[in-house]
Short mmCIF file of C-alpha atoms and ligand atoms in Angstrom, two decimals:
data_model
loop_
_atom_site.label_atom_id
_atom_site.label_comp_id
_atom_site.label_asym_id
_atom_site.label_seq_id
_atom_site.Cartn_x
_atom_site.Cartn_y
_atom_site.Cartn_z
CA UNK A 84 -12.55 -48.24 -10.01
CA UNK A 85 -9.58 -46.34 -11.00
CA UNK A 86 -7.54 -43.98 -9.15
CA UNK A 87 -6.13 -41.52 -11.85
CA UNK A 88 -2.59 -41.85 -12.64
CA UNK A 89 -0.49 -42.18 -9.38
CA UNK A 90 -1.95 -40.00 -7.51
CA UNK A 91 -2.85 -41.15 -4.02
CA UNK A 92 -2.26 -38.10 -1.70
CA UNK A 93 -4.61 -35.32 -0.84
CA UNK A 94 -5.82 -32.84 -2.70
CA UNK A 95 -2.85 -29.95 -2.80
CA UNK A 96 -0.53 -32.52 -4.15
CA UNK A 97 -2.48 -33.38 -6.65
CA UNK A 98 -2.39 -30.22 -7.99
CA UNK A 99 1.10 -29.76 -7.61
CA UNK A 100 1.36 -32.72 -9.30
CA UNK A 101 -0.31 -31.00 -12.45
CA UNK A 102 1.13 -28.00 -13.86
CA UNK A 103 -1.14 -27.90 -17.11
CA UNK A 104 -4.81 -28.03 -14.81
CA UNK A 105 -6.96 -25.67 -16.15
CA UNK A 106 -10.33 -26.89 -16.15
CA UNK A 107 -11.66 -28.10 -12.47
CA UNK A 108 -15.56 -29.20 -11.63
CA UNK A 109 -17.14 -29.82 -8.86
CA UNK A 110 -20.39 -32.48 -8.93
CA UNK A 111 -22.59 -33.95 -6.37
CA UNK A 112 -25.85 -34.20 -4.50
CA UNK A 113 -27.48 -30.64 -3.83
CA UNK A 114 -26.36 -28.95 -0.88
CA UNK A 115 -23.57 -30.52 -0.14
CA UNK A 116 -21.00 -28.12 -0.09
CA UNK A 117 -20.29 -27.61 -3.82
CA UNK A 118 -19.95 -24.09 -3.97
CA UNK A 119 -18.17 -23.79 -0.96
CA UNK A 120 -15.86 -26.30 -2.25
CA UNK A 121 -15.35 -25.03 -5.40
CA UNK A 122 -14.70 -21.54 -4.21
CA UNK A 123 -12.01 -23.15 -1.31
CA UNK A 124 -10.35 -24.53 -4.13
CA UNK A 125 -10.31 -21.81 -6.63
CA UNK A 126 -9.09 -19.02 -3.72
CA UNK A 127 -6.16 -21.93 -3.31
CA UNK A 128 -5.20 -22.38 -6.64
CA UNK A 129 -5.10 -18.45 -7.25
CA UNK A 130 -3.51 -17.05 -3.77
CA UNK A 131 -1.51 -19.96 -2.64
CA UNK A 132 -0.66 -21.37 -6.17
CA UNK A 133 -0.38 -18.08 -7.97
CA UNK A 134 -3.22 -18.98 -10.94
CA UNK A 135 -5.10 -16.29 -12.61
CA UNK A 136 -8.21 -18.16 -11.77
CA UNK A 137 -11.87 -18.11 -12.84
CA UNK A 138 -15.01 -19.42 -10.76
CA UNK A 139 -18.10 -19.35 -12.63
CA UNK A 140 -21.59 -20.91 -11.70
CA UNK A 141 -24.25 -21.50 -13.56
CA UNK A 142 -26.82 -22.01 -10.97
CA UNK A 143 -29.42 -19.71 -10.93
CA UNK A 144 -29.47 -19.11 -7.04
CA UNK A 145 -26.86 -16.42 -6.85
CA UNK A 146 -24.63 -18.59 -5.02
CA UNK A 147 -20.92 -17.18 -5.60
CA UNK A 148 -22.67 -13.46 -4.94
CA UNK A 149 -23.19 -15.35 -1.23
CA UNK A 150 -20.43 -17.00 -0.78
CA UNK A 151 -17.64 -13.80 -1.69
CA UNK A 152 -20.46 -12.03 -0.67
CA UNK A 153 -19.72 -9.58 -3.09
CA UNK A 154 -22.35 -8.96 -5.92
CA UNK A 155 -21.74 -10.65 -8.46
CA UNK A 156 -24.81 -11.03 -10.57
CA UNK A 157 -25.07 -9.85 -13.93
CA UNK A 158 -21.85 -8.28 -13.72
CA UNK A 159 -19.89 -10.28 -16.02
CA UNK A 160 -16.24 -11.40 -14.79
CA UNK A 161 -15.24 -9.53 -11.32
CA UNK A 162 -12.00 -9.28 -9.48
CA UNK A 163 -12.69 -10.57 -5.81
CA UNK A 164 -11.88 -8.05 -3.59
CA UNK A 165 -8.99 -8.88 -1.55
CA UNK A 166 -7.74 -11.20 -3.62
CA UNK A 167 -5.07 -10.73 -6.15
CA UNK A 168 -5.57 -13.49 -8.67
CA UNK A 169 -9.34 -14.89 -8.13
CA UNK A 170 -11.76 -13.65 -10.51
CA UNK A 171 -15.87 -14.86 -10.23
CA UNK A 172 -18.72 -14.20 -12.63
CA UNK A 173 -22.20 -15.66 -12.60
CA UNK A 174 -23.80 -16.56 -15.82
CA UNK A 175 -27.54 -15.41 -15.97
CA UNK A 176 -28.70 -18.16 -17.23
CA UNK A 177 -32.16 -16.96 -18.07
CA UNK A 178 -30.76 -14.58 -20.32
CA UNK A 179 -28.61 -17.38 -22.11
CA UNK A 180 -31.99 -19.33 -22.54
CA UNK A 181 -33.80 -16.10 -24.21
CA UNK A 182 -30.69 -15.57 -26.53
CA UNK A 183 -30.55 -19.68 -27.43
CA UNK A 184 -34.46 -19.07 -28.59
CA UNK A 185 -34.12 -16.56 -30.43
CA UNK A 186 -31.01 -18.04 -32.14
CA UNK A 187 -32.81 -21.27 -32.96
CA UNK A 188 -36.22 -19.28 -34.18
CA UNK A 189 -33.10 -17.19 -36.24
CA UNK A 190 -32.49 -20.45 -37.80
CA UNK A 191 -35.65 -22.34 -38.27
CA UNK A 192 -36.74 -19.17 -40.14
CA UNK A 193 -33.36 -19.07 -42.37
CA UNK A 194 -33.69 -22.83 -42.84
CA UNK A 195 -37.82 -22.60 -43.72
CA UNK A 196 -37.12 -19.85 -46.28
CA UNK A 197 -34.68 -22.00 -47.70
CA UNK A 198 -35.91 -25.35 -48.59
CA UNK A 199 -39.14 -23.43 -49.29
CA UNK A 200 -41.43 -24.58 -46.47
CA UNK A 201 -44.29 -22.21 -46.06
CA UNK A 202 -45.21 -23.12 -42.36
CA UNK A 203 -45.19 -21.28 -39.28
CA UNK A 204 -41.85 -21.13 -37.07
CA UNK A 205 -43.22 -20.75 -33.96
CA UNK A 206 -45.05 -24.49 -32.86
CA UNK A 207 -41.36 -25.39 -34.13
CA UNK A 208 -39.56 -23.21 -31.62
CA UNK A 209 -41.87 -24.38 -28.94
CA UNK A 210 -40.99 -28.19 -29.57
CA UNK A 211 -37.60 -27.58 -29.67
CA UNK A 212 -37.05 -25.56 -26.73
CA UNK A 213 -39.92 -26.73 -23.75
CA UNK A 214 -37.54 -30.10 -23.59
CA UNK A 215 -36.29 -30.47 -20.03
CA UNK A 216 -32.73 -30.78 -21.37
CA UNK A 217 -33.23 -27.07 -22.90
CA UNK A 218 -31.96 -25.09 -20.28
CA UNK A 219 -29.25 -27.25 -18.93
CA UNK A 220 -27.76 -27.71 -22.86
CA UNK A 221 -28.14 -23.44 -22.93
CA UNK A 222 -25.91 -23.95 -19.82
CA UNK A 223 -23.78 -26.30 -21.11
CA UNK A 224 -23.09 -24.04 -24.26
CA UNK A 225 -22.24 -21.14 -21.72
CA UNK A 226 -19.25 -23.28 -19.76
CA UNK A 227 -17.52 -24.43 -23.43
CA UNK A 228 -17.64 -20.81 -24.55
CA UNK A 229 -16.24 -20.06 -21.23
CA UNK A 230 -13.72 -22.43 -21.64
CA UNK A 231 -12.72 -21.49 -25.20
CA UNK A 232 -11.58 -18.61 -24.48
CA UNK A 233 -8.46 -19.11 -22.73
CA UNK A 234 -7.59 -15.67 -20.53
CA UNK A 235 -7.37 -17.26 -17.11
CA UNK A 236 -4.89 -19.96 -16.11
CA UNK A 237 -7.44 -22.13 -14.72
CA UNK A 238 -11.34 -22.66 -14.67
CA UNK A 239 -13.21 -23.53 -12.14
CA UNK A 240 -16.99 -24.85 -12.46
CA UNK A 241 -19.23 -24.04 -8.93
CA UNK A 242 -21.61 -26.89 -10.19
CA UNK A 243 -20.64 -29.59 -13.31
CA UNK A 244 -23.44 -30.63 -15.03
CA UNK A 245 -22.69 -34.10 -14.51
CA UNK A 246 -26.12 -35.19 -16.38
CA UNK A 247 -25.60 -33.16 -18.68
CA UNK A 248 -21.86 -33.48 -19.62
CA UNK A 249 -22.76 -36.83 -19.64
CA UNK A 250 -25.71 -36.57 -22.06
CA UNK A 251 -23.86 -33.80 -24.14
CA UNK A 252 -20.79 -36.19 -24.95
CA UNK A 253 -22.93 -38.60 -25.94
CA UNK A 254 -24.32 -36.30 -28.15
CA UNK A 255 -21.70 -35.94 -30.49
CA UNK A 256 -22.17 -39.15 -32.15
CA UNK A 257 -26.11 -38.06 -32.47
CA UNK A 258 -24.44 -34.59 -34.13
CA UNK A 259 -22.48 -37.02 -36.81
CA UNK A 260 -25.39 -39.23 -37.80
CA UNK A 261 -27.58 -36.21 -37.89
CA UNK A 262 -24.89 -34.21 -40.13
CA UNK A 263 -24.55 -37.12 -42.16
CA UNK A 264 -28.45 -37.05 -42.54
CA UNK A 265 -28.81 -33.80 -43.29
CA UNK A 266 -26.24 -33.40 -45.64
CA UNK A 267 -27.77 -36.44 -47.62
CA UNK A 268 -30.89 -35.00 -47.95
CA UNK A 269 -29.72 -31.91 -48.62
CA UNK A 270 -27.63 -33.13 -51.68
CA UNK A 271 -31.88 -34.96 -52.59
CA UNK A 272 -32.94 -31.77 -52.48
CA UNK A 273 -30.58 -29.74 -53.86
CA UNK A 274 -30.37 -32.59 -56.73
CA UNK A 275 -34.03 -32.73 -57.67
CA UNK A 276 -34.24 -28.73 -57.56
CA UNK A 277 -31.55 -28.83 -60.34
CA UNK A 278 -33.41 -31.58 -62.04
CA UNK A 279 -30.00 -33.79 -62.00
CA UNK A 280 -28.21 -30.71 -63.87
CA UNK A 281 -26.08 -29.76 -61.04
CA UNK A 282 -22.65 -32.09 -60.98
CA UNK A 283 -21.35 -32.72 -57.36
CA UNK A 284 -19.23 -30.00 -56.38
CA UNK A 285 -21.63 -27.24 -57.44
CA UNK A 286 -24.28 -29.36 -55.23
CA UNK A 287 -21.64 -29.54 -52.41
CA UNK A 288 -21.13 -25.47 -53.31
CA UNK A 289 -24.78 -25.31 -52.78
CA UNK A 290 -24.49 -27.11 -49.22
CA UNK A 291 -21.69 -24.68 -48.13
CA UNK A 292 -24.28 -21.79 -48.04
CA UNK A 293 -27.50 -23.73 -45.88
CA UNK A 294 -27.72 -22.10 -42.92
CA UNK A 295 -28.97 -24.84 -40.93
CA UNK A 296 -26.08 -26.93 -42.19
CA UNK A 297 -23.58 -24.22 -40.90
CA UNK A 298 -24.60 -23.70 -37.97
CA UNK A 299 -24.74 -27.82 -37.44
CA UNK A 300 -21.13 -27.62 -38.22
CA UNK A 301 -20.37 -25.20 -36.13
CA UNK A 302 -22.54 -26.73 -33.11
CA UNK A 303 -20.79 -30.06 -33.88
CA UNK A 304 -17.20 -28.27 -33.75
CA UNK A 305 -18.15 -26.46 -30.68
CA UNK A 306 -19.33 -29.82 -28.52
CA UNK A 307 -16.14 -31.71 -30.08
CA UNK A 308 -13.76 -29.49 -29.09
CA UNK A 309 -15.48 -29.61 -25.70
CA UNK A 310 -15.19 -33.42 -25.30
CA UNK A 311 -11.62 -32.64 -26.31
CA UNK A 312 -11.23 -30.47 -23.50
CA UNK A 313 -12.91 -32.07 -20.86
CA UNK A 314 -11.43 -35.96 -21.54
CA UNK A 315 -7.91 -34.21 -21.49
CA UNK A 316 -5.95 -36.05 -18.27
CA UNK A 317 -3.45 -32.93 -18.46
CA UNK A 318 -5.76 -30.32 -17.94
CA UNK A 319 -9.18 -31.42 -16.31
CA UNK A 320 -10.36 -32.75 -13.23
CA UNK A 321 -13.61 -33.29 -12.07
CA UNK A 322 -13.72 -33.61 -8.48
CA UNK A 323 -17.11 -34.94 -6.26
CA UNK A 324 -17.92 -33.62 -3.37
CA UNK A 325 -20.37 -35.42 -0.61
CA UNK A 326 -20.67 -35.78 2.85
CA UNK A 327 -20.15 -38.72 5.11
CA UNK A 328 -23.81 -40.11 4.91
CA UNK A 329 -25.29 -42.91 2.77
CA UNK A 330 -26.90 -40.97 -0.20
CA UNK A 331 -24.23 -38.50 -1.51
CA UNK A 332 -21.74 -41.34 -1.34
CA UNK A 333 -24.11 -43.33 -3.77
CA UNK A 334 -24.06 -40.44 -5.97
CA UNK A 335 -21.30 -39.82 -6.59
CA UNK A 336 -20.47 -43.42 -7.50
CA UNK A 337 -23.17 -43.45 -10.01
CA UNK A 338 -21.41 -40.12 -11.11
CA UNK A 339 -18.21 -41.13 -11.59
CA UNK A 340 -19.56 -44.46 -13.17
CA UNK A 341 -20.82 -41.90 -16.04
CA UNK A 342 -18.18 -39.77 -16.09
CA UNK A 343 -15.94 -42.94 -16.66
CA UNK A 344 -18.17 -44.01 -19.69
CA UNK A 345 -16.88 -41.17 -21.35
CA UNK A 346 -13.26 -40.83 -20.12
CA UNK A 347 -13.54 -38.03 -17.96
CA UNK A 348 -10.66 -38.03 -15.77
CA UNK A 349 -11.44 -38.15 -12.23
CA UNK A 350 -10.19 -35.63 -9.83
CA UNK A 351 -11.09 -37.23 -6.89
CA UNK A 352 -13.73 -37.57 -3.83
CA UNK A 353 -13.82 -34.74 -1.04
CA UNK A 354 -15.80 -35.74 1.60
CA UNK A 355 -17.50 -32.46 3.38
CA UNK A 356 -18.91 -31.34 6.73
CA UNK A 357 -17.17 -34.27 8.84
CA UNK A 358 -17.52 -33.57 12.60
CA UNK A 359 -14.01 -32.52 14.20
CA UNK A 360 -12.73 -34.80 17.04
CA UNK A 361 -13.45 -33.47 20.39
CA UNK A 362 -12.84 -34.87 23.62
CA UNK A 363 -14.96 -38.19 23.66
CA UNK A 364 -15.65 -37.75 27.43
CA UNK A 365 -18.05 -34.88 26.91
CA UNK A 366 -19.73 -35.48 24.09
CA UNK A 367 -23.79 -35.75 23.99
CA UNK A 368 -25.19 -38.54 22.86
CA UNK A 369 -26.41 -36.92 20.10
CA UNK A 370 -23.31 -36.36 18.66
CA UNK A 371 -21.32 -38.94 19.84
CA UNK A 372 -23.81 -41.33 17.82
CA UNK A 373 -23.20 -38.94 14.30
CA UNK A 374 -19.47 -39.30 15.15
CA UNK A 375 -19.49 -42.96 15.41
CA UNK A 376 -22.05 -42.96 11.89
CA UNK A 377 -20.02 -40.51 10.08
CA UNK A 378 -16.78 -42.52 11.37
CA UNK A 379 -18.42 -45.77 9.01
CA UNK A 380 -19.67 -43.82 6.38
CA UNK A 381 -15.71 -42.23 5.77
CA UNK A 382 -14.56 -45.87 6.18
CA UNK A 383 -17.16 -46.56 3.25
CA UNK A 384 -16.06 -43.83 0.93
CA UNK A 385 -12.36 -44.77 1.55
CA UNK A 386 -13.44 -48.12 0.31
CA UNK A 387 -15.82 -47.33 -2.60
CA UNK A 388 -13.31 -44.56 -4.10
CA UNK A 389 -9.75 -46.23 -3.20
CA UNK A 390 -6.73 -43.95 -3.27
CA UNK A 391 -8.85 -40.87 -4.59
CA UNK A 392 -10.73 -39.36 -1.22
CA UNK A 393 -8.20 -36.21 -1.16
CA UNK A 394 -9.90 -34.56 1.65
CA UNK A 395 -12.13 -34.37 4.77
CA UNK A 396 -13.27 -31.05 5.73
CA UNK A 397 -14.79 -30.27 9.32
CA UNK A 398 -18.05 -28.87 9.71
CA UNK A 399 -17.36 -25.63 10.70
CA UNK A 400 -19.44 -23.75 13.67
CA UNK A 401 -20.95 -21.72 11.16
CA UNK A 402 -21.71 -21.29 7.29
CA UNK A 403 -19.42 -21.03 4.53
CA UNK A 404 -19.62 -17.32 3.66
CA UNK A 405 -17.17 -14.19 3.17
CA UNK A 406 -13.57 -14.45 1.87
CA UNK A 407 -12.31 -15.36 5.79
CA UNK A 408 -14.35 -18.83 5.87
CA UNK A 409 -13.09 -19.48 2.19
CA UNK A 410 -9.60 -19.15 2.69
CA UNK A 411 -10.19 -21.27 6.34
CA UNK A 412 -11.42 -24.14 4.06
CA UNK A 413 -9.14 -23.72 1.15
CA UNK A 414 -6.69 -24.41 3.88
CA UNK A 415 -8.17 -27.45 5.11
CA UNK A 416 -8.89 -28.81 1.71
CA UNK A 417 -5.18 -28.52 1.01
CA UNK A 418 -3.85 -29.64 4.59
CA UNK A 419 -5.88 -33.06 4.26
N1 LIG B 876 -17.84 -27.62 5.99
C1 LIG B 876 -18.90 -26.84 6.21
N2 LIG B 876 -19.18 -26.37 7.45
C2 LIG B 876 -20.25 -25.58 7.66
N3 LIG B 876 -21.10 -25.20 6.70
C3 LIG B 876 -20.87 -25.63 5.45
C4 LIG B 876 -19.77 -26.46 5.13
N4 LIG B 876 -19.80 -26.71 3.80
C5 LIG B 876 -20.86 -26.07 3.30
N5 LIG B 876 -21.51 -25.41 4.28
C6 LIG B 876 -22.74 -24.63 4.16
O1 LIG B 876 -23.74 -25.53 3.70
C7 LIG B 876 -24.61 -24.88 2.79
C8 LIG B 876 -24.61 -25.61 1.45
O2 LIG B 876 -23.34 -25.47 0.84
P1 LIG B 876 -23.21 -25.13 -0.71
O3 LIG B 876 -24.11 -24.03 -1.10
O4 LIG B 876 -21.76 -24.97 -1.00
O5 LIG B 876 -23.74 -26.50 -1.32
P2 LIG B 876 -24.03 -26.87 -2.85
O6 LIG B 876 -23.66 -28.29 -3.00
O7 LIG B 876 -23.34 -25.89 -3.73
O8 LIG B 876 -25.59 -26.66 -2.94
P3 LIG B 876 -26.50 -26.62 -4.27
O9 LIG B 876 -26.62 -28.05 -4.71
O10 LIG B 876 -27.76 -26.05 -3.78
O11 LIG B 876 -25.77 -25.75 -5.25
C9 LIG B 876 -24.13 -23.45 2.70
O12 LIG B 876 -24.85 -22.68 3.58
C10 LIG B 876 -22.66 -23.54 3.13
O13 LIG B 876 -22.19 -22.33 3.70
MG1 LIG B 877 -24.11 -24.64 -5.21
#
């Protein structure tokens, strides 16, 4: 495995070793400290490093409203209070699912009336939308829009859909063939209609104004300049969180075996909730056995992810909530 670039030291100079970082995820097993993480890192990169920042999250469970505790749900981008550069919204994703529907009913009914297929839309819609990919693509199309439109020095993603990134880039390829498909049987179509009287470019003409076709273009545009975006060294990192136990660690490294396929560029591996050294003398058992476990399971990471573990965060004596605890573990995410 790789370490990106030359990068070796924690995670605040890697930053500072990046002036162009805009785009910055955060993957892993579930509750593991993702959104904590990913807010830690987006107050640092807007009050200590001066960013007009953005966190967004796309998980459904209200989780940046909890962690600013600040209401945040369906209220579009908001200024976090007592902050002067950090900025969160929460995209409702249920209302990004509705509006995907209806767009592809939109264009199963355009494309219908076009080639002149007399069938009902709706069995369509239903076969195209009850996939379990549905909502997380939805998702996906939420974060590149969110991307594309460049008003904030740097991004930063509460949860990357790892899967799905994954799935989506492969997906491009699957756009092209399917284009190239399309388009061919288009021009059949379009050719027989004309009974063989139409020359090329008025059959190509003819293409220009499918609907379906269009908005294939367009999709195809959309996810390329995405892949663009998010294989960029200069300006995206996806970091992976997990915590000093046996399972996160192995997912992350299938993770970051995936996002490798596709020439993501790694970030690097913070490893969470890691029990602060006390004095050995008084320690219970209890903990004094998840010390010594946690102690081999850091020694693991270090050697599964060489170079790229850029911090260990303590478990603190309480949750990550409210502005105070974010800025504590910005701090410690930057000191390590
Ligand atoms: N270092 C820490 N010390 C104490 N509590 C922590 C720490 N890191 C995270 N927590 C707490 O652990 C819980 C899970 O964290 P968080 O919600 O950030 O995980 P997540 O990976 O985003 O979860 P999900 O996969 O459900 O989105 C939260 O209650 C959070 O406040
Ligand atoms: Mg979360």
């Amino acid at each position: 495995m790789q370490a990106s670039k030359t990068t070796t030291g924690g995670f605040a100079s890697f930053v500072a070793e990046r002036s162009g970082l805009k785009y910055v995820f955060f993957g892993g097993k579930g509750g593991v400290g993702k959104t904590a993480i990913a807010g830690a890192a987006a107050y640092y990169l807007a009050e200590k490093m001066g960013k007009k920042v953005l966190i967004s999250s796309t998980n459904p469970v209200h989780s940046l409203t909890s962690l600013f505790g600040q209401d945040l749900w369906k209220k579009g981008i908001q200024q976090i209070k007592g902050t002067r550069n950090l900025y969160a919204t929460e995209i409702d994703v249920t209302a990004t699912i509705q509006r995907y529907k209806s767009e592809i009913r939109e264009r199963l009914v355009q494309f219908l009336k076009f080639a002149d297929i007399p069938v009902d839309v709706e069995p369509f819609v239903e076969i195209a939308t009850t996939n379990p990919a549905f909502e997380e693509s939805a998702m996906f199309d939420d974060m590149i829009s969110l991307i594309l439109n460049e008003k904030f020095d740097a991004y930063v993603f509460d949860t990357a859909p790892v899967a799905h990134t994954y799935r989506l880039l492969g997906m491009s390829k699957v756009y092209d063939l399917w284009l190239h498909k399309m388009v061919k049987s288009r021009e059949e179509a379009l050719s027989l209609r004309a009974k063989l009287s139409f020359r090329r470019e008025k059959i190509l003409q003819e293409l220009k104004k499918d609907p379906l076709l269009a908005t294939l273009i367009a999709t195809r545009r959309k996810t390329e300049e995405g892949r663009r975006l998010l294989t960029d060294a200069e300006k995206t990192a996806f970091f992976f969180v997990t915590l000093p136990l046996a399972l996160p660690i192995a997912v992350v490294e299938r993770f970051i075996t995936w996002v490798e396929a596709f020439s993501i560029p790694i970030g690097g591996v913070i490893v969470n909730e890691v029990i602060p050294k006390t004095d050995p003398t008084n320690l219970s058992p209890f903990v004094a056995n998840r010390i010594k476990e946690q102690a081999g399971y850091l020694r693991m990471a270090e050697e599964k992810f060489p170079g790229m573990v850029r911090a260990a965060i303590p478990l603190y004596e309480r949750e990550v909530n409210g502005l105070e605890m974010v800025a504590r573990m910005g701090e410690d995410l930057s000191r390590s």
